[in-house]
mmCIF file of C-alpha atoms and ligand atoms in Angstrom:
data_model
loop_
_atom_site.group_PDB
_atom_site.id
_atom_site.type_symbol
_atom_site.label_atom_id
_atom_site.label_comp_id
_atom_site.label_asym_id
_atom_site.label_seq_id
_atom_site.Cartn_x
_atom_site.Cartn_y
_atom_site.Cartn_z
ATOM 1 C CA MET A 804 -0.334 36.869 17.776
ATOM 2 C CA HIS A 805 -3.684 37.116 16.015
ATOM 3 C CA VAL A 806 -6.964 38.759 16.891
ATOM 4 C CA LEU A 807 -10.075 37.550 15.078
ATOM 5 C CA ARG A 808 -12.428 40.538 15.082
ATOM 6 C CA GLY A 809 -16.162 40.864 14.762
ATOM 7 C CA GLY A 810 -17.206 37.266 14.295
ATOM 8 C CA ARG A 811 -19.458 34.819 16.086
ATOM 9 C CA VAL A 812 -17.926 32.025 18.113
ATOM 10 C CA VAL A 813 -19.655 28.675 17.717
ATOM 11 C CA ASP A 814 -18.708 25.576 19.668
ATOM 12 C CA VAL A 815 -20.438 23.029 21.879
ATOM 13 C CA ALA A 816 -21.279 25.815 24.345
ATOM 14 C CA GLY A 817 -23.420 27.538 21.704
ATOM 15 C CA SER A 818 -23.152 30.663 19.589
ATOM 16 C CA ARG A 819 -22.139 34.130 20.781
ATOM 17 C CA GLU A 820 -20.627 37.307 19.366
ATOM 18 C CA ALA A 821 -17.005 37.447 20.447
ATOM 19 C CA ASP A 822 -13.520 38.446 19.370
ATOM 20 C CA VAL A 823 -10.815 35.839 19.827
ATOM 21 C CA ALA A 824 -7.164 36.547 20.638
ATOM 22 C CA VAL A 825 -4.456 33.996 20.051
ATOM 23 C CA ALA A 826 -0.850 34.045 21.313
ATOM 24 C CA ASP A 827 1.889 31.438 21.641
ATOM 25 C CA GLY A 828 -0.317 28.766 20.152
ATOM 26 C CA GLU A 829 -3.124 29.283 22.642
ATOM 27 C CA ILE A 830 -6.440 31.063 22.827
ATOM 28 C CA VAL A 831 -5.781 33.853 25.331
ATOM 29 C CA ALA A 832 -9.039 35.790 25.274
ATOM 30 C CA VAL A 833 -12.599 35.307 24.030
ATOM 31 C CA GLY A 834 -15.128 38.056 24.569
ATOM 32 C CA ASP A 835 -16.174 41.616 23.810
ATOM 33 C CA PRO A 836 -13.673 43.832 21.971
ATOM 34 C CA GLU A 837 -12.626 45.842 25.065
ATOM 35 C CA ALA A 838 -11.847 42.758 27.150
ATOM 36 C CA VAL A 839 -9.922 41.195 24.276
ATOM 37 C CA ASP A 840 -7.998 44.446 23.687
ATOM 38 C CA GLU A 841 -7.027 44.519 27.317
ATOM 39 C CA ALA A 842 -5.765 40.949 27.206
ATOM 40 C CA VAL A 843 -3.835 41.712 24.015
ATOM 41 C CA ALA A 844 -2.259 44.833 25.555
ATOM 42 C CA THR A 845 -0.973 42.937 28.584
ATOM 43 C CA LEU A 846 0.363 40.059 26.497
ATOM 44 C CA ALA A 847 1.633 41.739 23.359
ATOM 45 C CA ASP A 848 4.705 43.300 24.972
ATOM 46 C CA GLY A 849 5.275 45.546 21.971
ATOM 47 C CA GLU A 850 4.462 42.783 19.517
ATOM 48 C CA GLU A 851 1.948 43.829 16.871
ATOM 49 C CA ALA A 852 -1.136 41.599 16.787
ATOM 50 C CA THR A 853 -2.289 40.583 13.307
ATOM 51 C CA GLU A 854 -5.922 41.549 12.910
ATOM 52 C CA VAL A 855 -8.137 39.091 11.087
ATOM 53 C CA ASP A 856 -11.491 40.447 9.953
ATOM 54 C CA ALA A 857 -14.069 37.876 10.988
ATOM 55 C CA THR A 858 -17.099 40.105 10.346
ATOM 56 C CA GLY A 859 -20.015 37.984 9.184
ATOM 57 C CA LYS A 860 -18.008 34.828 9.835
ATOM 58 C CA VAL A 861 -18.017 32.093 12.425
ATOM 59 C CA VAL A 862 -15.025 31.090 14.526
ATOM 60 C CA ALA A 863 -15.266 27.383 15.366
ATOM 61 C CA PRO A 864 -12.897 24.775 16.793
ATOM 62 C CA GLY A 865 -10.719 22.865 14.322
ATOM 63 C CA LEU A 866 -12.093 19.432 13.550
ATOM 64 C CA ILE A 867 -10.763 16.221 15.085
ATOM 65 C CA ASP A 868 -10.767 13.037 13.019
ATOM 66 C CA ALA A 869 -10.534 10.021 15.341
ATOM 67 C CA HIS A 870 -9.692 7.506 12.610
ATOM 68 C CA VAL A 871 -7.273 7.989 9.716
ATOM 69 C CA HIS A 872 -4.359 6.201 8.079
ATOM 70 C CA VAL A 873 -1.761 8.816 7.231
ATOM 71 C CA MET A 874 0.340 6.465 5.088
ATOM 72 C CA MET A 875 -2.537 5.629 2.721
ATOM 73 C CA ASP A 876 -3.643 7.751 -0.224
ATOM 74 C CA GLY A 877 -7.174 6.773 -1.179
ATOM 75 C CA ARG A 878 -6.054 4.578 -4.084
ATOM 76 C CA PRO A 879 -8.661 2.071 -5.278
ATOM 77 C CA ASP A 880 -6.638 -1.029 -4.392
ATOM 78 C CA VAL A 881 -4.753 -0.648 -1.099
ATOM 79 C CA ALA A 882 -2.847 -3.874 -1.798
ATOM 80 C CA THR A 883 -0.808 -2.055 -4.463
ATOM 81 C CA ALA A 884 0.758 0.120 -1.727
ATOM 82 C CA VAL A 885 2.338 -2.869 0.003
ATOM 83 C CA SER A 886 5.448 -2.719 -2.155
ATOM 84 C CA ASP A 887 5.994 1.026 -1.657
ATOM 85 C CA SER A 888 9.081 1.897 0.366
ATOM 86 C CA ASP A 889 8.784 3.294 3.868
ATOM 87 C CA TYR A 890 10.159 6.580 2.519
ATOM 88 C CA THR A 891 7.387 6.800 -0.066
ATOM 89 C CA ALA A 892 4.786 6.091 2.604
ATOM 90 C CA SER A 893 6.293 8.793 4.828
ATOM 91 C CA TYR A 894 6.191 11.492 2.156
ATOM 92 C CA ARG A 895 2.601 10.525 1.454
ATOM 93 C CA ALA A 896 1.817 10.969 5.156
ATOM 94 C CA ALA A 897 3.284 14.470 5.069
ATOM 95 C CA GLY A 898 1.067 15.371 2.114
ATOM 96 C CA ASN A 899 -2.010 13.924 3.793
ATOM 97 C CA LEU A 900 -1.419 15.833 7.018
ATOM 98 C CA GLU A 901 -1.048 19.062 5.073
ATOM 99 C CA ALA A 902 -4.271 18.377 3.149
ATOM 100 C CA ALA A 903 -6.116 17.615 6.390
ATOM 101 C CA VAL A 904 -5.144 20.813 8.132
ATOM 102 C CA ALA A 905 -5.932 22.911 5.039
ATOM 103 C CA ALA A 906 -9.444 21.421 5.215
ATOM 104 C CA GLY A 907 -9.806 22.564 8.821
ATOM 105 C CA VAL A 908 -8.907 19.256 10.471
ATOM 106 C CA THR A 909 -6.375 20.236 13.095
ATOM 107 C CA THR A 910 -6.054 16.886 14.892
ATOM 108 C CA VAL A 911 -6.076 13.352 13.498
ATOM 109 C CA ARG A 912 -5.765 9.995 15.184
ATOM 110 C CA ASP A 913 -3.841 7.475 13.110
ATOM 111 C CA LEU A 914 -5.207 3.990 13.700
ATOM 112 C CA GLY A 915 -2.620 1.909 11.924
ATOM 113 C CA SER A 916 0.571 2.529 10.018
ATOM 114 C CA ARG A 917 3.815 0.742 9.357
ATOM 115 C CA GLY A 918 6.137 0.781 12.348
ATOM 116 C CA THR A 919 6.376 4.225 13.910
ATOM 117 C CA LEU A 920 5.564 6.094 10.691
ATOM 118 C CA ALA A 921 2.531 7.969 12.056
ATOM 119 C CA LEU A 922 4.123 8.626 15.436
ATOM 120 C CA ASP A 923 7.192 10.059 13.709
ATOM 121 C CA ALA A 924 4.998 12.164 11.424
ATOM 122 C CA GLY A 925 3.316 13.543 14.530
ATOM 123 C CA GLU A 926 6.688 14.516 15.957
ATOM 124 C CA ALA A 927 7.607 16.249 12.698
ATOM 125 C CA VAL A 928 4.396 18.301 12.856
ATOM 126 C CA ALA A 929 4.934 19.151 16.523
ATOM 127 C CA ALA A 930 8.514 20.248 15.792
ATOM 128 C CA GLY A 931 7.337 22.471 12.930
ATOM 129 C CA GLN A 932 9.288 20.464 10.331
ATOM 130 C CA ILE A 933 6.149 19.879 8.302
ATOM 131 C CA ASP A 934 2.825 21.733 8.223
ATOM 132 C CA GLY A 935 -0.033 19.493 9.131
ATOM 133 C CA ALA A 936 -2.655 18.301 11.540
ATOM 134 C CA ARG A 937 -1.518 17.255 15.006
ATOM 135 C CA VAL A 938 -1.210 13.465 15.156
ATOM 136 C CA VAL A 939 -2.244 11.079 17.887
ATOM 137 C CA GLY A 940 -1.213 7.567 16.879
ATOM 138 C CA CYS A 941 -1.384 3.877 17.750
ATOM 139 C CA GLY A 942 1.794 2.632 16.115
ATOM 140 C CA ARG A 943 0.938 -0.776 14.630
ATOM 141 C CA ASN A 944 -2.406 -2.537 14.833
ATOM 142 C CA VAL A 945 -2.535 -5.611 17.037
ATOM 143 C CA ILE A 946 -4.183 -8.405 15.050
ATOM 144 C CA MET A 947 -4.472 -12.181 14.975
ATOM 145 C CA THR A 948 -2.174 -14.083 12.627
ATOM 146 C CA GLY A 949 -3.613 -13.733 9.143
ATOM 147 C CA GLY A 950 -6.219 -11.271 10.368
ATOM 148 C CA HIS A 951 -7.541 -8.043 8.862
ATOM 149 C CA GLY A 952 -4.774 -5.701 7.756
ATOM 150 C CA ASN A 953 -2.062 -8.321 8.200
ATOM 151 C CA TRP A 954 0.214 -6.616 5.673
ATOM 152 C CA PHE A 955 1.010 -3.925 8.220
ATOM 153 C CA GLY A 956 -0.383 -5.185 11.546
ATOM 154 C CA ARG A 957 1.521 -6.796 14.425
ATOM 155 C CA GLU A 958 0.288 -10.393 14.442
ATOM 156 C CA ALA A 959 -0.193 -11.888 17.899
ATOM 157 C CA ASP A 960 -2.002 -14.968 19.194
ATOM 158 C CA GLY A 961 -2.996 -15.786 22.761
ATOM 159 C CA PRO A 962 -3.331 -13.328 25.647
ATOM 160 C CA ALA A 963 0.387 -13.271 26.493
ATOM 161 C CA GLU A 964 1.443 -12.420 22.953
ATOM 162 C CA VAL A 965 -1.315 -9.834 22.548
ATOM 163 C CA ARG A 966 -0.223 -8.180 25.782
ATOM 164 C CA LYS A 967 3.354 -8.085 24.555
ATOM 165 C CA ALA A 968 2.307 -6.687 21.170
ATOM 166 C CA ALA A 969 0.309 -3.948 22.916
ATOM 167 C CA ARG A 970 3.219 -3.122 25.202
ATOM 168 C CA GLU A 971 5.543 -2.865 22.199
ATOM 169 C CA GLN A 972 3.359 -0.075 20.809
ATOM 170 C CA LEU A 973 3.412 1.751 24.147
ATOM 171 C CA LYS A 974 7.194 1.425 24.202
ATOM 172 C CA ASP A 975 7.285 3.029 20.751
ATOM 173 C CA GLY A 976 5.282 5.988 22.052
ATOM 174 C CA ALA A 977 1.718 5.069 21.067
ATOM 175 C CA ASP A 978 -0.979 7.442 22.390
ATOM 176 C CA VAL A 979 -3.724 4.887 21.767
ATOM 177 C CA LEU A 980 -3.796 1.129 21.149
ATOM 178 C CA LYS A 981 -5.716 -0.349 18.224
ATOM 179 C CA CYS A 982 -6.698 -3.931 17.575
ATOM 180 C CA MET A 983 -8.858 -5.887 15.161
ATOM 181 C CA ALA A 984 -11.850 -7.544 16.811
ATOM 182 C CA THR A 985 -13.357 -8.725 13.492
ATOM 183 C CA GLY A 986 -12.499 -9.169 9.832
ATOM 184 C CA GLY A 987 -12.581 -6.267 7.422
ATOM 185 C CA VAL A 988 -13.617 -5.058 4.014
ATOM 186 C CA LEU A 989 -10.209 -4.382 2.478
ATOM 187 C CA THR A 990 -8.389 -7.632 3.341
ATOM 188 C CA GLU A 991 -9.061 -10.252 0.722
ATOM 189 C CA GLY A 992 -10.417 -13.461 2.215
ATOM 190 C CA ALA A 993 -11.291 -11.888 5.561
ATOM 191 C CA VAL A 994 -14.974 -12.258 6.454
ATOM 192 C CA THR A 995 -16.140 -8.751 7.344
ATOM 193 C CA GLY A 996 -18.159 -9.552 10.429
ATOM 194 C CA ALA A 997 -16.331 -12.612 11.771
ATOM 195 C CA PRO A 998 -14.699 -12.280 15.200
ATOM 196 C CA GLU A 999 -10.883 -12.230 15.131
ATOM 197 C CA LEU A 1000 -9.167 -11.567 18.484
ATOM 198 C CA THR A 1001 -10.877 -13.681 21.165
ATOM 199 C CA PRO A 1002 -12.460 -12.272 24.354
ATOM 200 C CA GLU A 1003 -9.401 -13.444 26.318
ATOM 201 C CA GLU A 1004 -7.051 -11.731 23.881
ATOM 202 C CA LEU A 1005 -9.125 -8.532 23.943
ATOM 203 C CA ALA A 1006 -9.050 -8.542 27.749
ATOM 204 C CA ALA A 1007 -5.242 -8.840 27.689
ATOM 205 C CA PHE A 1008 -5.144 -5.985 25.187
ATOM 206 C CA THR A 1009 -7.180 -3.535 27.270
ATOM 207 C CA ASP A 1010 -5.360 -4.674 30.393
ATOM 208 C CA ALA A 1011 -2.045 -3.666 28.822
ATOM 209 C CA ALA A 1012 -3.427 -0.152 28.286
ATOM 210 C CA ALA A 1013 -4.976 0.225 31.741
ATOM 211 C CA PRO A 1014 -1.965 1.216 33.920
ATOM 212 C CA THR A 1015 -1.285 4.306 31.769
ATOM 213 C CA ASP A 1016 -4.938 5.028 31.047
ATOM 214 C CA THR A 1017 -4.193 4.765 27.337
ATOM 215 C CA PRO A 1018 -7.331 4.808 25.172
ATOM 216 C CA THR A 1019 -8.029 1.638 23.200
ATOM 217 C CA ALA A 1020 -9.763 1.214 19.861
ATOM 218 C CA ALA A 1021 -11.177 -1.903 18.253
ATOM 219 C CA HIS A 1022 -11.948 -2.306 14.579
ATOM 220 C CA ALA A 1023 -15.223 -4.249 14.701
ATOM 221 C CA HIS A 1024 -17.938 -4.815 12.093
ATOM 222 C CA GLY A 1025 -19.832 -7.875 13.364
ATOM 223 C CA GLU A 1026 -22.010 -7.755 16.465
ATOM 224 C CA VAL A 1027 -20.149 -10.570 18.248
ATOM 225 C CA GLY A 1028 -16.822 -8.801 17.835
ATOM 226 C CA ILE A 1029 -18.362 -5.489 18.920
ATOM 227 C CA LYS A 1030 -19.739 -7.050 22.103
ATOM 228 C CA ASN A 1031 -16.469 -8.876 22.823
ATOM 229 C CA ALA A 1032 -14.580 -5.591 22.579
ATOM 230 C CA VAL A 1033 -17.100 -3.648 24.665
ATOM 231 C CA GLU A 1034 -17.009 -6.324 27.364
ATOM 232 C CA ALA A 1035 -13.216 -6.102 27.390
ATOM 233 C CA GLY A 1036 -13.580 -2.397 28.192
ATOM 234 C CA ILE A 1037 -12.474 -0.949 24.862
ATOM 235 C CA SER A 1038 -12.737 2.873 24.594
ATOM 236 C CA SER A 1039 -14.128 2.954 21.051
ATOM 237 C CA ILE A 1040 -15.679 0.711 18.445
ATOM 238 C CA GLU A 1041 -14.434 1.628 14.973
ATOM 239 C CA HIS A 1042 -16.932 1.131 12.095
ATOM 240 C CA GLY A 1043 -19.483 -0.878 14.144
ATOM 241 C CA THR A 1044 -21.252 -1.673 10.897
ATOM 242 C CA PHE A 1045 -23.432 -4.574 12.045
ATOM 243 C CA MET A 1046 -24.215 -3.085 15.470
ATOM 244 C CA ASP A 1047 -27.466 -4.553 16.793
ATOM 245 C CA ARG A 1048 -29.730 -3.233 19.521
ATOM 246 C CA GLU A 1049 -27.984 -5.176 22.279
ATOM 247 C CA ALA A 1050 -24.533 -3.954 21.211
ATOM 248 C CA ALA A 1051 -25.804 -0.361 21.073
ATOM 249 C CA GLU A 1052 -27.293 -0.633 24.545
ATOM 250 C CA MET A 1053 -24.067 -2.103 25.940
ATOM 251 C CA MET A 1054 -22.073 0.750 24.427
ATOM 252 C CA ALA A 1055 -24.434 3.413 25.738
ATOM 253 C CA GLU A 1056 -24.380 1.908 29.205
ATOM 254 C CA ARG A 1057 -20.579 1.772 29.363
ATOM 255 C CA GLY A 1058 -19.949 5.016 27.538
ATOM 256 C CA THR A 1059 -18.106 3.233 24.715
ATOM 257 C CA TYR A 1060 -17.655 5.609 21.799
ATOM 258 C CA TRP A 1061 -18.735 4.715 18.290
ATOM 259 C CA VAL A 1062 -16.576 6.001 15.412
ATOM 260 C CA PRO A 1063 -18.806 5.249 12.409
ATOM 261 C CA THR A 1064 -16.427 6.069 9.471
ATOM 262 C CA ALA A 1065 -19.276 6.528 6.979
ATOM 263 C CA SER A 1066 -16.780 8.001 4.485
ATOM 264 C CA ALA A 1067 -15.023 4.639 4.161
ATOM 265 C CA LEU A 1068 -18.127 2.763 3.005
ATOM 266 C CA ARG A 1069 -19.220 5.633 0.760
ATOM 267 C CA GLY A 1070 -15.832 5.787 -0.930
ATOM 268 C CA ILE A 1071 -16.054 2.134 -1.918
ATOM 269 C CA VAL A 1072 -19.763 1.839 -2.703
ATOM 270 C CA GLU A 1073 -19.992 5.092 -4.704
ATOM 271 C CA ASN A 1074 -16.931 4.353 -6.853
ATOM 272 C CA GLY A 1075 -17.094 0.593 -7.230
ATOM 273 C CA VAL A 1076 -15.326 -1.931 -9.421
ATOM 274 C CA GLU A 1077 -15.299 0.469 -12.410
ATOM 275 C CA ALA A 1078 -12.956 2.724 -10.453
ATOM 276 C CA GLY A 1079 -10.528 -0.132 -9.844
ATOM 277 C CA ILE A 1080 -11.599 -1.216 -6.354
ATOM 278 C CA PRO A 1081 -11.254 -5.016 -6.002
ATOM 279 C CA GLU A 1082 -14.541 -6.875 -6.560
ATOM 280 C CA ASP A 1083 -14.305 -8.636 -3.204
ATOM 281 C CA ALA A 1084 -14.072 -5.314 -1.328
ATOM 282 C CA VAL A 1085 -16.964 -3.750 -3.268
ATOM 283 C CA ALA A 1086 -19.231 -6.760 -2.620
ATOM 284 C CA LYS A 1087 -18.432 -6.680 1.104
ATOM 285 C CA ALA A 1088 -18.927 -2.912 1.313
ATOM 286 C CA GLU A 1089 -22.293 -3.084 -0.466
ATOM 287 C CA ASP A 1090 -23.471 -5.736 1.966
ATOM 288 C CA ALA A 1091 -22.153 -3.655 4.873
ATOM 289 C CA ALA A 1092 -23.810 -0.443 3.653
ATOM 290 C CA ASP A 1093 -27.302 -1.934 4.037
ATOM 291 C CA ARG A 1094 -26.628 -3.008 7.606
ATOM 292 C CA PHE A 1095 -24.981 0.317 8.430
ATOM 293 C CA ASP A 1096 -28.342 2.129 8.209
ATOM 294 C CA ASP A 1097 -29.695 -0.168 10.938
ATOM 295 C CA ALA A 1098 -26.584 0.419 13.056
ATOM 296 C CA TRP A 1099 -27.371 4.135 13.020
ATOM 297 C CA ASP A 1100 -30.956 3.495 14.080
ATOM 298 C CA HIS A 1101 -29.788 1.375 17.027
ATOM 299 C CA ALA A 1102 -27.067 3.832 18.029
ATOM 300 C CA LEU A 1103 -29.372 6.855 17.948
ATOM 301 C CA GLU A 1104 -32.112 5.058 19.811
ATOM 302 C CA ALA A 1105 -29.757 3.864 22.560
ATOM 303 C CA ASP A 1106 -27.906 7.215 22.643
ATOM 304 C CA VAL A 1107 -24.440 5.769 21.979
ATOM 305 C CA PRO A 1108 -21.751 8.472 22.279
ATOM 306 C CA ILE A 1109 -20.341 9.218 18.824
ATOM 307 C CA ALA A 1110 -16.925 10.562 17.834
ATOM 308 C CA MET A 1111 -16.212 11.647 14.260
ATOM 309 C CA GLY A 1112 -13.832 9.491 12.221
ATOM 310 C CA THR A 1113 -13.439 8.826 8.511
ATOM 311 C CA ASP A 1114 -10.868 6.053 7.979
ATOM 312 C CA ALA A 1115 -9.233 8.532 5.552
ATOM 313 C CA GLY A 1116 -6.732 6.866 3.250
ATOM 314 C CA THR A 1117 -9.068 4.015 2.271
ATOM 315 C CA PRO A 1118 -10.381 3.960 -1.348
ATOM 316 C CA PHE A 1119 -11.608 7.385 -2.525
ATOM 317 C CA ASN A 1120 -11.587 8.608 1.073
ATOM 318 C CA PHE A 1121 -9.235 11.579 0.868
ATOM 319 C CA PHE A 1122 -7.848 13.739 3.640
ATOM 320 C CA GLU A 1123 -9.042 16.958 1.993
ATOM 321 C CA ASP A 1124 -12.611 15.582 2.118
ATOM 322 C CA ILE A 1125 -12.698 14.753 5.841
ATOM 323 C CA PRO A 1126 -15.338 17.436 6.658
ATOM 324 C CA ARG A 1127 -17.819 15.520 4.479
ATOM 325 C CA GLU A 1128 -18.124 12.990 7.287
ATOM 326 C CA LEU A 1129 -20.102 15.579 9.272
ATOM 327 C CA SER A 1130 -22.604 15.888 6.422
ATOM 328 C CA TYR A 1131 -22.917 12.091 6.257
ATOM 329 C CA MET A 1132 -23.541 11.939 10.012
ATOM 330 C CA VAL A 1133 -26.338 14.470 9.593
ATOM 331 C CA GLU A 1134 -27.809 12.376 6.755
ATOM 332 C CA TYR A 1135 -27.870 9.411 9.143
ATOM 333 C CA GLY A 1136 -29.796 11.393 11.728
ATOM 334 C CA LEU A 1137 -27.496 13.528 13.877
ATOM 335 C CA SER A 1138 -28.395 17.199 14.194
ATOM 336 C CA PRO A 1139 -25.697 19.568 12.868
ATOM 337 C CA ALA A 1140 -25.018 20.530 16.505
ATOM 338 C CA ALA A 1141 -24.527 16.874 17.458
ATOM 339 C CA ALA A 1142 -22.179 16.443 14.487
ATOM 340 C CA LEU A 1143 -20.115 19.376 15.774
ATOM 341 C CA GLU A 1144 -20.043 17.755 19.200
ATOM 342 C CA ALA A 1145 -18.884 14.431 17.681
ATOM 343 C CA ALA A 1146 -16.085 16.136 15.744
ATOM 344 C CA THR A 1147 -14.896 18.371 18.589
ATOM 345 C CA VAL A 1148 -15.456 17.631 22.288
ATOM 346 C CA ASN A 1149 -16.409 13.958 21.891
ATOM 347 C CA ALA A 1150 -13.417 13.177 19.699
ATOM 348 C CA ALA A 1151 -11.158 15.145 22.066
ATOM 349 C CA ASP A 1152 -12.486 13.156 25.014
ATOM 350 C CA LEU A 1153 -11.941 9.863 23.190
ATOM 351 C CA LEU A 1154 -8.388 10.858 22.276
ATOM 352 C CA GLY A 1155 -7.659 11.862 25.855
ATOM 353 C CA LEU A 1156 -6.967 15.493 24.877
ATOM 354 C CA ASP A 1157 -8.179 18.231 27.214
ATOM 355 C CA ASP A 1158 -6.817 21.197 25.265
ATOM 356 C CA VAL A 1159 -8.798 21.034 21.998
ATOM 357 C CA GLY A 1160 -12.413 21.053 20.853
ATOM 358 C CA ARG A 1161 -13.592 24.391 22.273
ATOM 359 C CA VAL A 1162 -13.066 28.077 21.601
ATOM 360 C CA GLU A 1163 -12.115 29.003 25.127
ATOM 361 C CA ASP A 1164 -9.256 30.644 27.054
ATOM 362 C CA GLY A 1165 -6.375 28.272 27.578
ATOM 363 C CA TYR A 1166 -7.298 25.944 24.734
ATOM 364 C CA ARG A 1167 -4.951 25.336 21.823
ATOM 365 C CA ALA A 1168 -5.576 27.867 19.083
ATOM 366 C CA ASP A 1169 -6.881 25.264 16.610
ATOM 367 C CA LEU A 1170 -9.555 27.290 14.857
ATOM 368 C CA VAL A 1171 -11.463 27.503 11.606
ATOM 369 C CA LEU A 1172 -13.150 30.548 10.148
ATOM 370 C CA LEU A 1173 -16.400 29.585 8.419
ATOM 371 C CA ASP A 1174 -18.877 31.469 6.248
ATOM 372 C CA ALA A 1175 -21.926 30.170 8.134
ATOM 373 C CA ASP A 1176 -22.928 28.643 11.452
ATOM 374 C CA PRO A 1177 -22.212 24.890 11.178
ATOM 375 C CA THR A 1178 -24.859 24.099 13.798
ATOM 376 C CA GLU A 1179 -27.418 25.496 11.352
ATOM 377 C CA ASP A 1180 -25.805 24.336 8.114
ATOM 378 C CA VAL A 1181 -23.438 21.378 8.328
ATOM 379 C CA GLU A 1182 -22.096 22.218 4.850
ATOM 380 C CA ALA A 1183 -20.391 25.243 6.409
ATOM 381 C CA TRP A 1184 -17.467 22.973 7.383
ATOM 382 C CA GLN A 1185 -16.632 22.212 3.762
ATOM 383 C CA GLU A 1186 -14.710 25.345 2.773
ATOM 384 C CA PRO A 1187 -13.088 27.115 5.715
ATOM 385 C CA ALA A 1188 -12.120 30.711 4.927
ATOM 386 C CA ALA A 1189 -9.089 30.364 7.208
ATOM 387 C CA VAL A 1190 -7.495 27.717 9.406
ATOM 388 C CA PHE A 1191 -5.281 28.226 12.453
ATOM 389 C CA ALA A 1192 -3.299 25.315 13.882
ATOM 390 C CA ALA A 1193 -1.679 25.940 17.258
ATOM 391 C CA GLY A 1194 -2.014 29.658 16.560
ATOM 392 C CA GLU A 1195 -0.340 29.614 13.143
ATOM 393 C CA ARG A 1196 -2.430 30.526 10.159
ATOM 394 C CA VAL A 1197 -2.027 27.561 7.813
ATOM 395 C CA ALA A 1198 -4.811 28.187 5.299
HETATM 396 ZN ZN1 ZN B 1285 -8.979 2.045 9.574
#
C-alpha cells in the first residue's frame, strides 16, 4: 500500500491537488488528505502504508504505447536478428519490457513477434516473474506471401487463408490482430506504399475478429492501403505515412485511430547509412518523412483520433526512449494535453482496456511521478521521478 502525498493529479480530466492511495494494485482513493486517510484506515487492516512525498510533483497515468516489438532491440539492420534463437529474442523482450516500465510506460501493445513470444512475455509480467510493462499482443502478423515482415509474419493468401491465419492468433491468445495492408520500410524489396492484402482479404481479417470484438490493426503507409483497411473496418491504421485528405476524412468519420509512430521514421532518418542502417531502408524512410508532415496536416484538419505508438524495436527506436514520441507529436501540432490524451485514454480505448489511462478510483495503479505538469511541458514525461506498475514501485 502506498499513499502519494501533496502532489497534483494530472490526467485527461485536468489538473487538481489530490493525494492518491494505492492498494492491491489499484487506485483506491484520490482526493483531499482527510478523505484519503479515511480510505486508507478502512483498507489498511493494520498494514502500514508507505508514504511517498509528492510535494511539488505531478501524479499522472502511466503511458501506453500502442505499437512496439518486444523482441527487437533497435539495431540498425533488423535482418541480422533473423538468425537469433527464440531464447535470445525472449531475453531481449524481458529487457525491453523492463526498460519501458522504468521510463514510465506501464502498458505496451506488441504488434508482431515470433510465435507467442510477446504473449508469453505478457504472461510472465502478469505473473510477476519479470518486471516490466503490461503486454497486450497480437501474436504473429498476418501478411501476404512475400509481404512486409515476412521473416516473422504468418503468410496467408485469399480470404479463407487470411481468416484461418487470424483465427490461429486468437487461438494462441492474441488480444489484438495485426495485418499488413501495404509494404514497409524495413523489408528489402517491399515498396513502402504499395497495397499488400487485398480488400477481400482485409474484410476476412476484420470479420475473424468481429465475434469476440477483438481490436484490429493494419500496418499501412500508402493511401490505397489505408483506405482499404478503413473500409474493412480496421480499428487502427499504423504509421499512415502517406495519408491523404480523403483517407483522413474516412478515418475521422469512422473513428479509426491513427498510430503515427513518428519515432520509427526519426530513428532511421536521423541515424542513416553511417550508423549501419541498410541504404534501401534509409532511402524509403527519407521519402516517407516528407510525406509524413502532410499526413499530420490532414489528420489534424479532419480531427482523426490519435493513439500514441512508437514502433519501438526498429532502428535506433529504443524502449527507454518511448516518451519522446509525445514530444514528436507536439512538434507535429498536437497540444501537450492532446498528446497526454493520445498516450493514455485514447490508447487505452484502442487496446480495449477500461482500467488504465486515468488517475481515478478503481483504475489500475499504473502511475508516474513527474517534476512538472506534462500538459504544460511535454518534456515532463522524459524523466519520471517514480513509476508504479499495478501498485508496485518499479522505478
Ligand atoms: Zn511495427
